[in-house]
Amino acid sequence: MHDRHHRHGGFTLLELLVVMVIIGLLAGYVAPRYFAQVGKSEVKIARAQIDAFEKALEAYRLDVGHYPTTEQGLVALMQQPPGFAKWQGPYLKKAVPPDPWGNVYFYKQPGEHGDYDILSYGRDGKPGGQGEDADIGNW
């Protein structure tokens, strides 16, 4: 005998709405924490890249006798500037990358904070800022 009131498998609209609300609450709680970690990792990547530039610049200085000029920039770590016979590069394994937010690193020699300055303006690409928008430099 078959029961005429046998319920077919499936969910009611109310059950689906409850599940959607629970998923929304979880996403609202987890997403900000996740994206904060992504931002922190981008800052760490920028610091690591600047550290790699510093090591390459020291090797360049040991070979050539001085740091690249502001005009030569970080490109001098990959391409021999004209007239520099002592250049033994390239000093980086790959081309100079942009910062984690897709902007170019700024290089200035002589620097305001040392022999040279290497700078990323952070997520917003503008001087100053707080948090992920803060400038990241080698000083």
mmCIF file of C-alpha atoms in Angstrom:
data_model
loop_
_atom_site.group_PDB
_atom_site.id
_atom_site.type_symbol
_atom_site.label_atom_id
_atom_site.label_comp_id
_atom_site.label_asym_id
_atom_site.label_seq_id
_atom_site.Cartn_x
_atom_site.Cartn_y
_atom_site.Cartn_z
ATOM 1 C CA MET A 1 0.000 0.000 0.000
ATOM 2 C CA HIS A 2 1.143 3.417 -0.846
ATOM 3 C CA ASP A 3 0.671 6.324 1.472
ATOM 4 C CA ARG A 4 -0.919 9.188 -0.447
ATOM 5 C CA HIS A 5 0.524 11.768 1.898
ATOM 6 C CA HIS A 6 4.076 10.536 1.497
ATOM 7 C CA ARG A 7 6.335 13.554 1.292
ATOM 8 C CA HIS A 8 8.741 13.689 -1.658
ATOM 9 C CA GLY A 9 12.372 14.575 -0.978
ATOM 10 C CA GLY A 10 13.187 18.245 -1.205
ATOM 11 C CA PHE A 11 13.438 21.386 0.813
ATOM 12 C CA THR A 12 10.810 23.947 1.594
ATOM 13 C CA LEU A 13 11.346 27.585 0.840
ATOM 14 C CA LEU A 14 11.667 28.314 4.553
ATOM 15 C CA GLU A 15 14.404 25.723 5.000
ATOM 16 C CA LEU A 16 16.336 27.176 2.064
ATOM 17 C CA LEU A 17 16.014 30.698 3.463
ATOM 18 C CA VAL A 18 17.316 29.583 6.875
ATOM 19 C CA VAL A 19 20.332 27.941 5.247
ATOM 20 C CA MET A 20 20.986 31.056 3.142
ATOM 21 C CA VAL A 21 20.867 33.278 6.243
ATOM 22 C CA ILE A 22 23.324 30.999 8.067
ATOM 23 C CA ILE A 23 25.712 31.020 5.096
ATOM 24 C CA GLY A 24 25.436 34.819 4.879
ATOM 25 C CA LEU A 25 26.235 35.217 8.580
ATOM 26 C CA LEU A 26 29.254 32.929 8.291
ATOM 27 C CA ALA A 27 30.526 34.773 5.214
ATOM 28 C CA GLY A 28 30.066 38.108 6.984
ATOM 29 C CA TYR A 29 32.154 36.851 9.871
ATOM 30 C CA VAL A 30 34.895 35.022 7.944
ATOM 31 C CA ALA A 31 35.384 37.258 4.854
ATOM 32 C CA PRO A 32 36.776 40.355 6.632
ATOM 33 C CA ARG A 33 39.293 38.207 8.512
ATOM 34 C CA TYR A 34 40.342 36.477 5.298
ATOM 35 C CA PHE A 35 40.813 39.709 3.348
ATOM 36 C CA ALA A 36 42.775 41.262 6.230
ATOM 37 C CA GLN A 37 45.207 38.333 5.969
ATOM 38 C CA VAL A 38 45.517 38.861 2.204
ATOM 39 C CA GLY A 39 46.408 42.517 2.805
ATOM 40 C CA LYS A 40 49.041 41.587 5.382
ATOM 41 C CA SER A 41 50.608 39.087 2.983
ATOM 42 C CA GLU A 42 50.856 41.739 0.232
ATOM 43 C CA VAL A 43 52.748 44.020 2.635
ATOM 44 C CA LYS A 44 55.086 41.124 3.485
ATOM 45 C CA ILE A 45 55.661 40.476 -0.230
ATOM 46 C CA ALA A 46 56.539 44.155 -0.796
ATOM 47 C CA ARG A 47 59.028 44.066 2.106
ATOM 48 C CA ALA A 48 60.587 40.856 0.743
ATOM 49 C CA GLN A 49 60.926 42.354 -2.745
ATOM 50 C CA ILE A 50 62.545 45.502 -1.354
ATOM 51 C CA ASP A 51 64.954 43.293 0.629
ATOM 52 C CA ALA A 52 65.863 41.426 -2.594
ATOM 53 C CA PHE A 53 66.484 44.767 -4.351
ATOM 54 C CA GLU A 54 68.790 45.829 -1.497
ATOM 55 C CA LYS A 55 70.859 42.647 -1.823
ATOM 56 C CA ALA A 56 71.084 43.094 -5.609
ATOM 57 C CA LEU A 57 72.057 46.762 -5.203
ATOM 58 C CA GLU A 58 74.878 45.780 -2.836
ATOM 59 C CA ALA A 59 76.210 43.271 -5.384
ATOM 60 C CA TYR A 60 75.955 45.970 -8.081
ATOM 61 C CA ARG A 61 77.869 48.442 -5.890
ATOM 62 C CA LEU A 62 80.614 45.911 -5.183
ATOM 63 C CA ASP A 63 81.107 45.328 -8.928
ATOM 64 C CA VAL A 64 80.627 48.849 -10.304
ATOM 65 C CA GLY A 65 81.824 50.917 -7.339
ATOM 66 C CA HIS A 66 78.599 52.856 -6.705
ATOM 67 C CA TYR A 67 74.828 52.449 -6.747
ATOM 68 C CA PRO A 68 72.788 53.095 -9.904
ATOM 69 C CA THR A 69 71.651 56.685 -10.337
ATOM 70 C CA THR A 70 68.004 57.646 -9.996
ATOM 71 C CA GLU A 71 67.840 57.921 -13.802
ATOM 72 C CA GLN A 72 69.274 54.404 -14.290
ATOM 73 C CA GLY A 73 66.881 53.073 -11.668
ATOM 74 C CA LEU A 74 66.383 49.467 -10.690
ATOM 75 C CA VAL A 75 66.543 48.507 -14.381
ATOM 76 C CA ALA A 76 70.354 48.788 -14.032
ATOM 77 C CA LEU A 77 70.164 45.575 -11.994
ATOM 78 C CA MET A 78 68.980 43.718 -15.104
ATOM 79 C CA GLN A 79 70.447 45.663 -18.040
ATOM 80 C CA GLN A 80 74.009 46.923 -18.231
ATOM 81 C CA PRO A 81 74.107 50.720 -18.333
ATOM 82 C CA PRO A 82 76.229 52.077 -21.220
ATOM 83 C CA GLY A 83 79.876 52.566 -20.299
ATOM 84 C CA PHE A 84 79.933 50.334 -17.206
ATOM 85 C CA ALA A 85 82.519 47.671 -18.081
ATOM 86 C CA LYS A 86 82.663 46.339 -14.496
ATOM 87 C CA TRP A 87 78.943 45.455 -14.532
ATOM 88 C CA GLN A 88 78.640 41.695 -13.859
ATOM 89 C CA GLY A 89 74.828 41.355 -13.821
ATOM 90 C CA PRO A 90 72.092 40.662 -14.100
ATOM 91 C CA TYR A 91 71.763 40.965 -10.340
ATOM 92 C CA LEU A 92 68.169 39.720 -10.161
ATOM 93 C CA LYS A 93 66.864 36.368 -11.411
ATOM 94 C CA LYS A 94 63.850 37.982 -13.087
ATOM 95 C CA ALA A 95 62.899 41.437 -14.345
ATOM 96 C CA VAL A 96 62.084 44.046 -11.700
ATOM 97 C CA PRO A 97 58.490 43.232 -10.701
ATOM 98 C CA PRO A 98 55.804 45.743 -9.850
ATOM 99 C CA ASP A 99 54.781 45.954 -6.204
ATOM 100 C CA PRO A 100 51.992 43.567 -5.074
ATOM 101 C CA TRP A 101 49.367 46.151 -6.075
ATOM 102 C CA GLY A 102 50.705 46.491 -9.636
ATOM 103 C CA ASN A 103 52.541 49.812 -9.189
ATOM 104 C CA VAL A 104 56.205 50.488 -9.927
ATOM 105 C CA TYR A 105 58.730 50.717 -7.125
ATOM 106 C CA PHE A 106 60.322 54.141 -6.786
ATOM 107 C CA TYR A 107 64.111 54.284 -6.572
ATOM 108 C CA LYS A 108 66.070 57.401 -5.663
ATOM 109 C CA GLN A 109 69.843 57.760 -5.307
ATOM 110 C CA PRO A 110 71.034 59.465 -3.218
ATOM 111 C CA GLY A 111 68.140 58.778 -0.910
ATOM 112 C CA GLU A 112 66.604 60.913 1.778
ATOM 113 C CA HIS A 113 66.895 58.048 4.298
ATOM 114 C CA GLY A 114 70.221 56.513 3.273
ATOM 115 C CA ASP A 115 72.440 55.859 0.259
ATOM 116 C CA TYR A 116 69.282 55.132 -1.738
ATOM 117 C CA ASP A 117 65.539 54.884 -1.185
ATOM 118 C CA ILE A 118 63.283 52.150 -2.533
ATOM 119 C CA LEU A 119 59.598 52.827 -2.029
ATOM 120 C CA SER A 120 56.175 51.366 -2.668
ATOM 121 C CA TYR A 121 53.237 53.674 -2.013
ATOM 122 C CA GLY A 122 51.111 50.733 -0.852
ATOM 123 C CA ARG A 123 47.676 49.673 -1.993
ATOM 124 C CA ASP A 124 46.404 53.166 -2.853
ATOM 125 C CA GLY A 125 49.520 54.107 -4.874
ATOM 126 C CA LYS A 126 49.651 57.526 -3.153
ATOM 127 C CA PRO A 127 52.129 58.957 -0.641
ATOM 128 C CA GLY A 128 51.195 58.486 3.018
ATOM 129 C CA GLY A 129 48.249 56.445 4.208
ATOM 130 C CA GLN A 130 47.437 53.963 6.943
ATOM 131 C CA GLY A 131 47.344 50.169 7.065
ATOM 132 C CA GLU A 132 47.638 48.634 3.598
ATOM 133 C CA ASP A 133 47.713 52.129 2.066
ATOM 134 C CA ALA A 134 50.855 53.058 4.049
ATOM 135 C CA ASP A 135 54.140 53.588 2.230
ATOM 136 C CA ILE A 136 56.662 50.743 2.438
ATOM 137 C CA GLY A 137 60.318 51.696 2.170
ATOM 138 C CA ASN A 138 63.774 50.315 2.843
ATOM 139 C CA TRP A 139 64.340 52.484 5.926
#
